[in-house]
Coordinates of C-alpha atoms in Angstrom, one line a residue:
M100 CA 0.0 0.0 0.0
T101 CA 1.4 3.4 -1.0
D102 CA 1.8 6.2 1.5
K103 CA -1.0 8.1 -0.2
E104 CA -3.4 5.2 0.0
Q105 CA -2.4 4.8 3.7
M106 CA -3.2 8.4 4.5
S107 CA -6.5 8.2 2.7
S108 CA -7.3 5.1 4.6
V109 CA -6.5 6.8 7.8
D110 CA -8.6 9.8 6.9
A111 CA -11.5 7.5 6.1
M112 CA -11.3 5.7 9.4
P113 CA -14.4 6.5 11.6
V114 CA -13.9 8.8 14.7
P115 CA -15.0 7.2 17.9
A116 CA -18.3 8.6 19.3
A117 CA -16.7 9.3 22.6
D118 CA -14.2 11.7 21.1
I119 CA -16.9 13.5 19.2
D120 CA -18.9 14.0 22.4
A121 CA -15.8 15.3 24.2
S122 CA -15.1 17.8 21.4
D123 CA -18.6 19.1 21.4
D124 CA -18.5 19.5 25.2
V125 CA -15.4 21.7 25.0
A126 CA -16.9 23.7 22.2
R127 CA -20.0 24.3 24.3
R128 CA -18.0 25.4 27.3
L129 CA -15.9 27.8 25.2
A130 CA -19.1 29.2 23.6
A131 CA -20.6 29.7 27.1
I132 CA -17.5 31.6 28.3
V133 CA -17.5 33.8 25.2
E134 CA -21.1 34.6 25.6
S135 CA -20.9 35.4 29.3
S136 CA -17.9 37.7 29.0
S137 CA -18.4 41.4 29.6
D138 CA -15.9 42.2 26.9
A139 CA -16.8 42.2 23.2
I140 CA -15.3 39.1 21.6
I141 CA -15.4 39.0 17.8
S142 CA -13.9 36.8 15.2
K143 CA -13.4 37.7 11.6
S144 CA -11.8 36.5 8.4
L145 CA -8.6 37.8 7.0
D146 CA -10.6 40.1 4.7
G147 CA -12.4 41.6 7.7
I148 CA -15.7 39.8 7.5
V149 CA -17.3 39.2 10.9
Q150 CA -17.8 35.5 11.6
S151 CA -18.8 35.6 15.3
W152 CA -20.3 38.2 17.6
N153 CA -21.0 37.7 21.3
T154 CA -23.5 39.4 23.6
G155 CA -20.6 41.6 25.0
A156 CA -20.1 43.0 21.6
E157 CA -23.8 43.6 21.3
R158 CA -23.9 45.5 24.6
L159 CA -20.8 47.5 23.7
L160 CA -21.6 48.5 20.1
G161 CA -25.4 48.0 19.9
Y162 CA -25.5 45.7 16.9
T163 CA -26.9 42.2 17.2
A164 CA -25.1 39.1 15.9
E165 CA -27.5 38.9 13.0
E166 CA -26.7 42.5 12.0
M167 CA -23.0 42.0 12.1
I168 CA -22.1 38.4 11.1
G169 CA -21.2 38.4 7.4
Q170 CA -20.6 42.2 7.5
S171 CA -17.2 44.0 7.1
I172 CA -15.7 45.0 10.4
T173 CA -14.7 48.4 8.8
R174 CA -18.3 49.6 9.4
L175 CA -17.3 50.1 13.0
E176 CA -14.3 52.4 12.2
P177 CA -14.8 56.2 12.6
A178 CA -14.0 58.3 9.6
H179 CA -10.8 59.7 11.1
R180 CA -9.5 56.2 11.7
R181 CA -10.0 54.9 8.1
N182 CA -7.5 52.2 7.0
E183 CA -6.6 51.4 10.6
M184 CA -8.2 48.0 10.3
A185 CA -6.3 47.2 7.1
R186 CA -3.0 47.8 8.9
I187 CA -4.1 45.5 11.8
L188 CA -5.1 42.8 9.3
E189 CA -1.7 43.2 7.6
R190 CA 0.0 42.6 10.9
L191 CA -2.1 39.6 11.7
R192 CA -1.2 38.0 8.4
A193 CA 2.4 38.3 9.5
G194 CA 1.4 36.3 12.6
E195 CA 1.7 39.2 15.0
R196 CA -0.4 39.4 18.2
I197 CA -1.6 42.9 19.0
E198 CA -2.2 43.6 22.7
H199 CA -4.1 46.5 24.3
F200 CA -4.3 48.6 21.2
E201 CA -6.3 51.7 22.2
T202 CA -8.5 53.1 19.5
E203 CA -12.1 54.2 18.8
R204 CA -15.2 52.5 17.4
V205 CA -18.6 53.8 16.2
A206 CA -21.6 52.3 18.0
K207 CA -24.9 51.7 16.2
D208 CA -26.3 54.9 17.7
G209 CA -23.4 56.9 16.3
R210 CA -21.5 57.3 19.6
I211 CA -17.7 57.2 19.5
I212 CA -16.5 54.7 22.0
D213 CA -12.9 54.4 23.4
V214 CA -11.8 50.8 23.4
S215 CA -8.8 48.7 24.1
L216 CA -8.2 45.9 21.6
T217 CA -6.3 42.6 21.9
V218 CA -6.2 40.9 18.4
S219 CA -4.9 37.4 18.0
P220 CA -4.5 35.4 14.8
I221 CA -6.7 32.2 14.2
R222 CA -4.9 29.3 12.7
D223 CA -6.1 26.1 11.1
A224 CA -4.9 22.5 11.7
A225 CA -2.0 23.2 9.4
N226 CA -1.1 26.3 11.4
R227 CA -2.1 28.6 8.7
I228 CA -3.6 32.0 9.6
I229 CA -7.2 32.0 8.5
G230 CA -8.7 34.8 10.5
A231 CA -8.5 36.8 13.7
S232 CA -10.1 36.9 17.2
K233 CA -10.6 40.3 18.7
V234 CA -11.3 41.2 22.4
A235 CA -12.6 44.8 22.9
R236 CA -13.0 46.5 26.3
D237 CA -14.8 49.8 26.9
I238 CA -12.2 52.3 28.3
S239 CA -14.4 55.4 27.8
A240 CA -14.6 56.2 31.5
R241 CA -10.8 55.9 31.9
K242 CA -10.1 58.0 28.9
Q243 CA -12.5 60.7 30.2
T244 CA -10.7 60.7 33.5
E245 CA -7.3 60.9 31.8
A246 CA -8.5 63.7 29.6
A247 CA -9.8 65.6 32.7
L248 CA -6.5 65.0 34.5
L249 CA -4.6 66.1 31.4
A250 CA -6.7 69.3 31.1
S251 CA -6.1 70.0 34.8
E252 CA -2.4 69.4 34.5
R253 CA -2.3 71.7 31.5
H254 CA -4.2 74.3 33.5
L255 CA -1.9 74.0 36.5
R256 CA 1.2 74.0 34.4
A257 CA -0.1 77.2 32.6
L258 CA -0.6 78.8 36.0
V259 CA 2.9 77.7 37.2
E260 CA 4.5 78.8 33.9
T261 CA 2.9 82.2 33.9
Q262 CA 3.5 83.2 37.5
V263 CA 6.4 85.4 38.3
E264 CA 7.4 83.3 41.3
M265 CA 10.2 80.8 40.8
V266 CA 9.2 77.2 41.3
C267 CA 11.7 74.3 41.7
R268 CA 11.0 70.7 42.7
F269 CA 14.0 68.7 43.8
L270 CA 15.2 65.6 45.6
V271 CA 16.9 66.0 49.0
D272 CA 20.3 65.6 47.3
G273 CA 19.5 68.6 45.2
T274 CA 18.6 66.9 41.9
I275 CA 16.1 69.1 40.1
L276 CA 12.9 67.3 39.0
F277 CA 11.0 70.3 37.7
V278 CA 11.4 74.1 37.3
N279 CA 9.0 76.6 35.9
G280 CA 9.7 79.3 33.3
A281 CA 10.5 82.0 35.9
Y282 CA 13.2 79.9 37.5
A283 CA 14.6 79.0 34.1
R284 CA 14.6 82.6 33.0
A285 CA 16.5 83.6 36.2
Q286 CA 19.2 81.1 35.2
G287 CA 19.2 82.2 31.6
T288 CA 18.3 78.8 30.2
T289 CA 15.3 76.5 29.6
A290 CA 13.4 74.3 32.1
E291 CA 14.5 71.2 30.1
A292 CA 18.1 72.1 30.5
L293 CA 17.8 72.4 34.3
V294 CA 16.0 69.2 35.0
G295 CA 18.5 66.7 36.3
R296 CA 21.0 69.3 37.4
N297 CA 21.7 70.1 41.0
F298 CA 20.3 73.2 42.5
W299 CA 23.0 73.5 45.1
Q300 CA 25.3 74.8 42.4
F301 CA 23.2 77.9 42.2
V302 CA 23.5 78.6 46.0
P303 CA 26.5 80.6 47.1
E304 CA 29.0 78.3 48.8
A305 CA 29.0 80.3 52.0
E306 CA 25.3 79.7 52.5
R307 CA 25.0 76.1 51.5
A308 CA 25.7 74.6 55.0
S309 CA 23.1 76.9 56.7
L310 CA 20.5 76.1 54.0
R311 CA 21.1 72.4 54.3
R312 CA 20.5 72.6 58.1
A313 CA 17.3 74.6 57.5
L314 CA 15.9 72.1 55.0
Q315 CA 16.7 69.2 57.4
S316 CA 14.3 70.8 59.8
V317 CA 11.3 70.1 57.5
T318 CA 9.3 67.2 58.8
P319 CA 5.8 65.7 58.1
E320 CA 4.5 67.6 61.2
A321 CA 6.2 70.9 60.0
P322 CA 6.3 70.5 56.3
V323 CA 6.7 74.2 55.4
L324 CA 9.8 76.3 55.9
K325 CA 10.3 80.0 54.8
I326 CA 13.8 81.1 54.4
E327 CA 15.8 84.0 52.9
N328 CA 18.9 83.2 51.0
R329 CA 20.9 84.3 48.0
L330 CA 20.7 82.7 44.5
D331 CA 23.4 82.8 41.9
T332 CA 21.8 83.6 38.5
E333 CA 23.0 84.6 35.0
D334 CA 22.8 88.2 36.0
G335 CA 24.5 87.9 39.3
T336 CA 23.5 87.0 42.9
I337 CA 20.0 88.0 44.0
W338 CA 18.3 87.8 47.3
T339 CA 15.3 85.4 47.4
L340 CA 12.5 84.4 49.8
W341 CA 11.6 80.8 49.5
A342 CA 8.6 78.8 50.8
N343 CA 9.9 75.3 51.0
R344 CA 7.3 72.5 51.2
G345 CA 8.2 68.8 51.8
L346 CA 6.4 66.6 49.4
E347 CA 7.6 63.1 50.3
F348 CA 9.2 61.6 53.4
D349 CA 10.6 58.3 54.3
E350 CA 9.4 56.1 57.2
S351 CA 11.7 57.9 59.7
G352 CA 10.2 61.3 58.7
R353 CA 13.3 62.4 56.7
M354 CA 12.4 64.6 53.7
L355 CA 13.0 62.9 50.3
E356 CA 11.5 65.4 47.9
A357 CA 10.5 69.1 48.2
Q358 CA 9.2 72.0 46.2
S359 CA 10.3 75.6 46.7
T360 CA 8.5 78.7 45.5
G361 CA 10.5 81.8 45.6
I362 CA 10.4 85.5 44.9
D363 CA 13.2 88.0 44.2
I364 CA 13.5 90.3 47.2
T365 CA 16.8 91.9 46.1
E366 CA 15.2 95.3 45.8
R367 CA 13.6 95.0 49.3
K368 CA 16.9 93.9 50.8
Q369 CA 18.7 96.9 49.2
M370 CA 16.0 99.2 50.6
E371 CA 16.4 97.6 54.0
E372 CA 20.1 98.2 53.8
Q373 CA 19.6 101.8 52.7
L374 CA 17.2 102.3 55.6
R375 CA 19.7 100.8 58.0
V376 CA 22.4 103.1 56.7
M377 CA 20.1 106.1 56.8
D378 CA 19.1 105.2 60.4
E379 CA 22.7 104.9 61.4
R380 CA 23.5 108.2 59.8
K381 CA 20.5 109.8 61.5
N382 CA 21.6 108.5 64.9
Q383 CA 25.2 109.6 64.2
F384 CA 23.9 113.0 63.1
L385 CA 21.9 113.3 66.4
A386 CA 24.9 112.3 68.4
T387 CA 27.2 114.7 66.6
L388 CA 24.5 117.5 66.8
G389 CA 24.5 117.0 70.6
H390 CA 28.3 117.1 70.7
E391 CA 28.5 120.3 68.6
L392 CA 25.8 122.0 70.6
R393 CA 27.4 121.1 73.9
N394 CA 30.7 122.8 73.0
P395 CA 29.3 126.4 73.0
L396 CA 27.1 125.5 76.0
A397 CA 30.1 124.7 78.1
P398 CA 31.7 128.1 78.2
L399 CA 28.3 129.8 78.5
R400 CA 27.5 127.7 81.6
T401 CA 30.9 128.3 83.1
G402 CA 30.7 132.0 82.4
L403 CA 27.4 132.2 84.2
D404 CA 28.9 130.5 87.2
L405 CA 31.8 133.0 87.1
L406 CA 29.4 135.9 86.9
E407 CA 27.6 134.7 90.0
R408 CA 30.9 134.2 91.9
L409 CA 32.7 137.4 90.8
N410 CA 30.2 140.1 90.4
D411 CA 27.7 141.2 93.0
D412 CA 26.3 144.1 91.0
P413 CA 22.5 143.7 91.0
G414 CA 22.3 145.5 87.7
I415 CA 23.4 142.4 85.8
D416 CA 21.1 140.0 87.7
D417 CA 18.4 140.2 85.0
I418 CA 20.9 139.5 82.2
R419 CA 22.4 136.7 84.1
A420 CA 19.0 135.2 84.8
M421 CA 18.1 135.5 81.1
M422 CA 21.3 133.8 80.1
D423 CA 20.8 131.1 82.6
R424 CA 17.3 130.3 81.4
Q425 CA 18.4 130.2 77.8
V426 CA 21.3 127.9 78.5
R427 CA 19.1 125.6 80.6
H428 CA 16.5 125.6 77.8
L429 CA 19.1 124.8 75.1
T430 CA 20.7 122.1 77.3
R431 CA 17.2 120.5 77.8
L432 CA 16.6 120.5 74.1
V433 CA 20.0 118.8 73.5
D434 CA 19.3 116.2 76.2
D435 CA 15.9 115.4 74.6
V436 CA 17.4 114.9 71.2
I437 CA 20.1 112.7 72.6
D438 CA 17.6 110.7 74.6
I439 CA 15.5 110.1 71.6
S440 CA 18.5 108.7 69.8
R441 CA 19.4 106.4 72.7
I442 CA 15.9 105.0 72.9
N443 CA 15.6 104.4 69.2
R444 CA 18.8 102.3 69.4
G445 CA 17.7 100.5 72.5
R446 CA 20.7 102.0 74.5
I447 CA 18.9 103.8 77.2
E448 CA 19.1 102.1 80.6
L449 CA 16.7 102.8 83.5
R450 CA 18.1 103.0 87.0
L451 CA 15.1 101.6 88.8
S452 CA 14.3 102.0 92.5
R453 CA 11.2 102.4 94.7
L454 CA 10.2 106.1 94.3
D455 CA 7.6 108.3 95.8
C456 CA 5.7 110.1 93.0
N457 CA 5.5 113.2 95.3
D458 CA 9.3 113.6 95.1
V459 CA 9.2 113.2 91.3
I460 CA 6.6 115.9 91.0
D461 CA 8.5 118.2 93.3
A462 CA 11.7 117.8 91.3
A463 CA 9.9 118.3 88.0
I464 CA 8.2 121.5 89.2
E465 CA 11.5 122.9 90.4
L466 CA 13.1 122.1 87.1
S467 CA 10.4 123.8 85.1
M468 CA 9.8 126.9 87.3
P469 CA 12.1 129.2 85.2
L470 CA 9.9 128.7 82.1
V471 CA 6.7 128.8 84.2
R472 CA 7.8 132.2 85.7
E473 CA 8.9 133.5 82.4
H474 CA 5.3 133.1 81.1
D475 CA 3.8 134.4 84.4
H476 CA 1.9 131.1 85.1
T477 CA 0.8 129.6 88.4
V478 CA 1.4 126.0 89.3
V479 CA -1.1 124.4 91.6
Y480 CA 0.0 121.2 93.3
Q481 CA -1.1 119.7 96.6
R482 CA 1.4 117.2 97.8
S483 CA -0.1 113.9 98.9
D484 CA -0.1 113.2 102.6
V485 CA 1.0 109.6 102.0
P486 CA 3.7 108.3 99.7
V487 CA 2.6 107.0 96.2
W488 CA 5.1 104.4 95.3
V489 CA 6.3 103.4 91.8
H490 CA 9.2 101.3 90.6
G491 CA 11.1 103.7 88.3
D492 CA 14.0 105.8 87.3
F493 CA 13.9 109.1 89.3
D494 CA 15.7 111.2 86.7
R495 CA 13.6 109.9 83.7
L496 CA 10.3 110.2 85.4
T497 CA 11.2 113.8 86.5
Q498 CA 12.1 114.4 82.9
V499 CA 8.6 113.2 81.8
I500 CA 6.7 115.4 84.2
S501 CA 9.0 118.4 83.5
N502 CA 8.3 118.0 79.8
L503 CA 4.6 118.1 80.4
L504 CA 4.9 121.2 82.6
N505 CA 7.1 122.9 80.0
N506 CA 4.6 122.0 77.3
A507 CA 1.8 123.5 79.4
A508 CA 3.8 126.6 80.0
K509 CA 4.7 127.1 76.3
Y510 CA 1.1 126.6 75.0
S511 CA -0.7 128.7 77.6
P512 CA -1.2 132.4 77.2
P513 CA 0.5 134.5 79.9
G514 CA -1.1 134.3 83.4
G515 CA -2.4 130.8 83.0
T516 CA -2.8 128.1 85.6
I517 CA -1.1 124.7 85.5
S518 CA -2.4 122.1 87.9
V519 CA -0.8 118.8 88.9
V520 CA -2.8 116.1 90.6
L521 CA -1.5 112.8 92.0
E522 CA -3.9 109.9 92.5
S523 CA -3.4 106.2 93.1
T524 CA -5.5 103.0 92.6
P525 CA -4.8 99.4 93.7
Q526 CA -3.1 98.9 90.3
E527 CA -1.5 102.2 89.3
S528 CA -0.5 105.7 90.2
I529 CA -1.9 108.5 88.0
I530 CA -0.2 111.9 87.5
T531 CA -2.4 114.5 85.8
V532 CA -1.0 117.7 84.3
A533 CA -3.8 120.1 83.2
D534 CA -3.5 123.7 81.8
T535 CA -5.8 126.6 80.8
G536 CA -4.0 127.0 77.5
L537 CA -4.7 126.8 73.8
G538 CA -5.8 123.1 73.7
F539 CA -6.1 121.2 70.5
A540 CA -8.6 119.5 68.3
S541 CA -9.8 116.1 69.5
G542 CA -8.4 114.3 66.4
L543 CA -4.9 115.5 67.2
A544 CA -4.6 113.6 70.5
N545 CA -2.5 110.7 69.2
S546 CA -0.4 112.7 66.7
L547 CA 0.9 115.0 69.5
F548 CA 3.2 112.1 70.5
D549 CA 4.5 111.5 66.9
M550 CA 8.2 112.1 66.5
F551 CA 9.1 115.6 65.2
A552 CA 5.3 116.5 65.0
R553 CA 4.9 120.2 65.0
A554 CA 2.1 122.1 66.8
P555 CA -0.9 123.4 64.8
K556 CA -0.6 127.1 63.9
Y557 CA -3.0 128.2 66.5
R558 CA -0.8 126.6 69.2
Q559 CA 2.4 128.1 67.7
S560 CA 0.9 131.5 68.5
A561 CA 2.2 130.9 72.0
G562 CA 5.5 132.2 70.7
D563 CA 7.8 129.2 70.3
G564 CA 7.0 128.3 66.7
G565 CA 6.0 124.8 67.6
G566 CA 9.3 123.6 69.1
L567 CA 11.4 120.6 67.9
G568 CA 8.6 118.2 68.4
V569 CA 10.6 115.8 70.6
G570 CA 9.3 116.6 74.1
L571 CA 6.1 114.6 74.1
P572 CA 7.4 111.7 72.0
L573 CA 10.3 111.4 74.4
A574 CA 7.9 111.5 77.4
R575 CA 5.7 108.7 75.9
Q576 CA 8.7 106.4 75.2
L577 CA 10.1 106.9 78.7
V578 CA 6.7 106.2 80.2
E579 CA 6.3 103.0 78.1
L580 CA 9.8 101.9 79.2
H581 CA 8.4 102.0 82.7
G582 CA 5.4 99.8 81.6
G583 CA 3.0 102.8 81.8
T584 CA 0.9 104.9 79.4
I585 CA 0.4 108.6 78.7
T586 CA -2.6 110.1 77.1
A587 CA -3.7 113.6 76.0
H588 CA -7.2 115.2 76.0
S589 CA -8.7 118.5 75.1
E590 CA -12.2 119.8 74.7
G591 CA -11.0 121.7 71.7
P592 CA -8.9 124.8 70.7
G593 CA -8.8 127.4 73.4
K594 CA -10.1 125.0 76.1
G595 CA -6.9 123.8 77.7
S596 CA -5.1 120.4 77.7
V597 CA -5.0 117.4 80.1
F598 CA -2.2 114.9 80.1
K599 CA -2.4 111.7 82.2
V600 CA 0.6 109.5 83.1
R601 CA -0.3 106.1 84.4
L602 CA 2.5 104.0 86.1
P603 CA 2.1 100.5 87.5
L604 CA 2.6 100.1 91.3
P605 CA 5.6 98.2 92.5
R606 CA 5.3 94.4 92.3
P607 CA 6.6 92.1 95.0
G608 CA 10.4 92.1 94.9
E609 CA 10.6 95.6 93.4
D610 CA 10.7 97.4 96.8
V611 CA 14.4 98.2 96.4
A612 CA 15.8 101.1 98.4
P613 CA 17.5 103.9 96.4
T614 CA 21.3 103.6 96.0
D615 CA 23.5 106.4 97.3
D616 CA 24.1 107.9 93.9
Q617 CA 20.4 108.3 93.4
V618 CA 20.0 110.6 96.3
R619 CA 19.2 113.9 94.7
A620 CA 19.8 116.4 97.5
R621 CA 23.1 118.2 97.2
A622 CA 24.7 121.0 99.3
D623 CA 24.3 124.4 97.8
A624 CA 28.0 125.0 97.7
P625 CA 30.5 122.1 98.0
A626 CA 33.6 122.4 100.0
L627 CA 36.5 123.5 97.9
G628 CA 39.0 121.4 99.6
E629 CA 42.8 121.9 99.1
S630 CA 44.3 123.5 96.0
R631 CA 45.0 121.1 93.1
R632 CA 47.3 121.4 90.1
I633 CA 44.9 121.0 87.2
L634 CA 45.7 120.6 83.5
I635 CA 42.8 121.5 81.1
V636 CA 43.0 120.0 77.6
D637 CA 40.5 121.3 75.1
D638 CA 40.7 122.5 71.5
N639 CA 37.8 124.9 72.1
I640 CA 39.8 127.8 73.5
D641 CA 36.7 129.6 74.9
A642 CA 35.7 126.5 76.8
A643 CA 39.2 125.9 78.1
N644 CA 39.6 129.5 79.3
A645 CA 36.2 129.6 80.9
I646 CA 36.7 126.5 83.0
A647 CA 40.2 127.6 83.8
A648 CA 38.9 130.9 85.2
L649 CA 36.3 129.1 87.3
L650 CA 38.8 126.6 88.8
A651 CA 41.3 129.4 89.4
Q652 CA 38.6 131.4 91.3
S653 CA 38.1 128.2 93.4
G654 CA 41.7 128.3 94.4
H655 CA 43.3 125.8 92.0
A656 CA 46.5 126.1 90.0
V657 CA 45.4 125.8 86.4
E658 CA 47.2 125.3 83.0
T659 CA 45.5 125.0 79.6
V660 CA 46.7 123.3 76.4
H661 CA 44.8 122.6 73.2
D662 CA 46.0 119.3 71.6
G663 CA 47.1 115.8 72.6
Q664 CA 50.8 116.1 72.3
S665 CA 50.9 119.3 74.3
A666 CA 48.9 117.6 77.0
I667 CA 51.5 114.7 77.2
D668 CA 54.3 117.2 77.4
A669 CA 52.6 119.3 80.1
V670 CA 52.0 116.1 82.2
E671 CA 55.7 115.3 82.1
L672 CA 56.7 118.9 83.0
S673 CA 54.2 119.9 85.6
A674 CA 52.9 116.6 87.0
P675 CA 49.3 117.8 87.6
D676 CA 47.0 116.2 90.2
V677 CA 44.0 116.3 87.9
V678 CA 43.7 116.4 84.1
L679 CA 40.4 117.6 82.5
L680 CA 40.7 116.1 79.0
D681 CA 38.4 116.6 76.0
I682 CA 37.8 113.6 73.7
G683 CA 37.4 115.3 70.3
L684 CA 40.9 116.7 70.0
P685 CA 42.5 117.3 66.6
G686 CA 44.9 114.5 65.5
M687 CA 45.3 112.4 68.6
D688 CA 41.9 112.0 70.4
G689 CA 41.4 112.1 74.1
Y690 CA 41.2 108.3 74.4
D691 CA 44.7 107.9 73.0
V692 CA 46.0 110.7 75.1
A693 CA 44.6 109.0 78.3
R694 CA 46.3 105.7 77.4
L695 CA 49.7 107.4 76.8
I696 CA 49.4 109.3 80.1
R697 CA 48.5 106.1 82.0
A698 CA 51.4 104.3 80.3
R699 CA 53.9 106.7 82.0
P700 CA 55.0 106.2 85.6
I701 CA 53.9 109.7 86.4
G702 CA 50.5 109.1 85.0
R703 CA 49.5 106.3 87.3
D704 CA 48.5 108.6 90.2
I705 CA 46.9 111.4 88.1
R706 CA 43.1 111.7 88.2
L707 CA 41.8 111.7 84.6
F708 CA 38.4 113.3 84.0
A709 CA 36.8 113.3 80.6
L710 CA 35.2 116.6 79.9
T711 CA 33.5 116.2 76.5
G712 CA 30.4 116.8 74.4
W713 CA 30.3 113.0 73.6
G714 CA 28.0 111.8 76.4
Q715 CA 26.3 108.6 75.2
A716 CA 26.7 105.2 77.0
H717 CA 29.3 103.8 74.7
D718 CA 31.3 107.1 74.9
K719 CA 31.4 106.6 78.7
R720 CA 32.4 102.9 78.3
L721 CA 35.2 103.9 75.9
A722 CA 36.4 106.5 78.4
A723 CA 36.5 103.9 81.2
E724 CA 38.4 101.5 79.0
A725 CA 41.0 104.2 78.1
G726 CA 41.7 104.8 81.8
F727 CA 39.6 107.8 82.7
D728 CA 38.4 108.0 86.4
A729 CA 35.2 109.9 85.6
H730 CA 33.2 111.2 82.7
F731 CA 31.6 114.7 82.6
T732 CA 29.3 115.7 79.7
K733 CA 29.4 119.3 78.6
P734 CA 28.2 121.6 79.9
A735 CA 29.3 120.0 83.2
D736 CA 27.5 120.4 86.5
T737 CA 29.9 122.8 88.2
A738 CA 29.2 121.6 91.7
A739 CA 29.7 117.9 90.7
L740 CA 33.0 118.8 88.9
L741 CA 34.3 120.7 91.9
E742 CA 33.3 117.8 94.2
A743 CA 35.2 115.3 92.1
I744 CA 38.3 117.6 92.1
A745 CA 38.1 118.0 95.8
A746 CA 37.8 114.3 96.3
A747 CA 41.0 113.6 94.3
P748 CA 43.8 112.2 96.4

């Protein structure tokens, strides 16, 4: 039997009934699975004719099996996807399996449906490709979600790209993940060119360590950090303010990823620096102004003391009294300006003790009486029968009340009445200063305490042109340093003014007795003591000669020189007991002169007194460091100076 006959014989052999039954059972199972699937399962020939169509396909596309079997699959293609099916069939003929191909199909009702296709070739027993099976899944909901997310992302990206703030997302090691256009423009490049680079290279090296420490403080509990730092850009280094937000953290809470949003604050920083410089210059100006004003005050003050000591002619009493009032007034103005400068720089120190407000008011009235008498006013004050205690600085509180009295005197027509009332409550003491003067509009109450505020024109008619505008601001700042308040009230122009100072009562532990140097009483004329050899060193010849005359009249042997080298030579030649030394000398200043004197054997026992217009706290500290025994600010208190000389060994 030939091979061909053998094969025909085999083909002609009957198939057992059991095998046929098994095959039919498998086919039925497969058909059931296909029909129950929620996906559309379709088979077609290689020319695209539909051969099977399950209920999933009917649900998805709306066509029944009767409507589609025998029809071309291309009827399901949208117009904009023509020829797509031909390309798929071409790939199938090549034996390729196509998985999860996303496309669109047209349903019976005309809807465009997003689908994901998996297409597999169908082979016959000889392994020839005779058709294709297709599984289609509806992905419309997912595509809509993706479209919405994409639109949202485009919207957010547009917002980020168009904002002027710089945005940079980075890993903790500095690797840049994203930057917006503003950040890229600052670096003079594109966003794409920056992604993958390290942002630390744009931070000045001197600031990297501090910035790293700051970023390490970001935690899930405190995910936001604001920080100022400099950023190196194409145009140079700029100052930036960043809001850093941690986006991702590891299990231990360490930040892995962050995003920073920053703005350029270079202009603001430059303005701050300019303001700082201007403020420093202003304070320096005020200090220098005080120094320059004190220089002419010193000989005037000394001359007045000489007139009182040397000339008993009553004909010059009025002139001397006028000069004394003006010198005191000018001195008070200088002191107010200098105190404002000290407070603004936080360099004023209160010398606190337990005080009776009655004593403060008495001292303030005595200090203000020359101005009160000049305007022919009357001060009415009934001293309290019991002490009214506060915890304060005697000199500063006296200055506050004196300023209020002076203010009342200046802004009241001649012959007015100024009343002072002292009250106390369980919480505070209240000092009220009221006058019968020009008053002010109610809306001006707060502005009266503004720095350099000038009085309204109707108040300037009192004759002083409005003053410097520092008395009331200084009073307010001094009261607030004591923890108190000061207010002003008037019923209107021409109806007088009322100022109230409220000071807290002492708390437990503040009942401290005054120290010896806070006792204000002083003998009218200090004992002169024995004669001293005194060297006066001052480049202001009038000031030097005036103080020399006063000391000579007091029985001392006096010599004057006007520069530092002459002072050192005079010390070597005459070995004075006391040297009154100005600080602002030409060439070698008073500090250097004091050090050179102290460095000599003869200078170790000399009493060195600074007599200068530089009277701020740091000036006194520098004087002590240079070797001075005492510091006197021009114009010096004559009695205090004579006492210090008399006490010299």
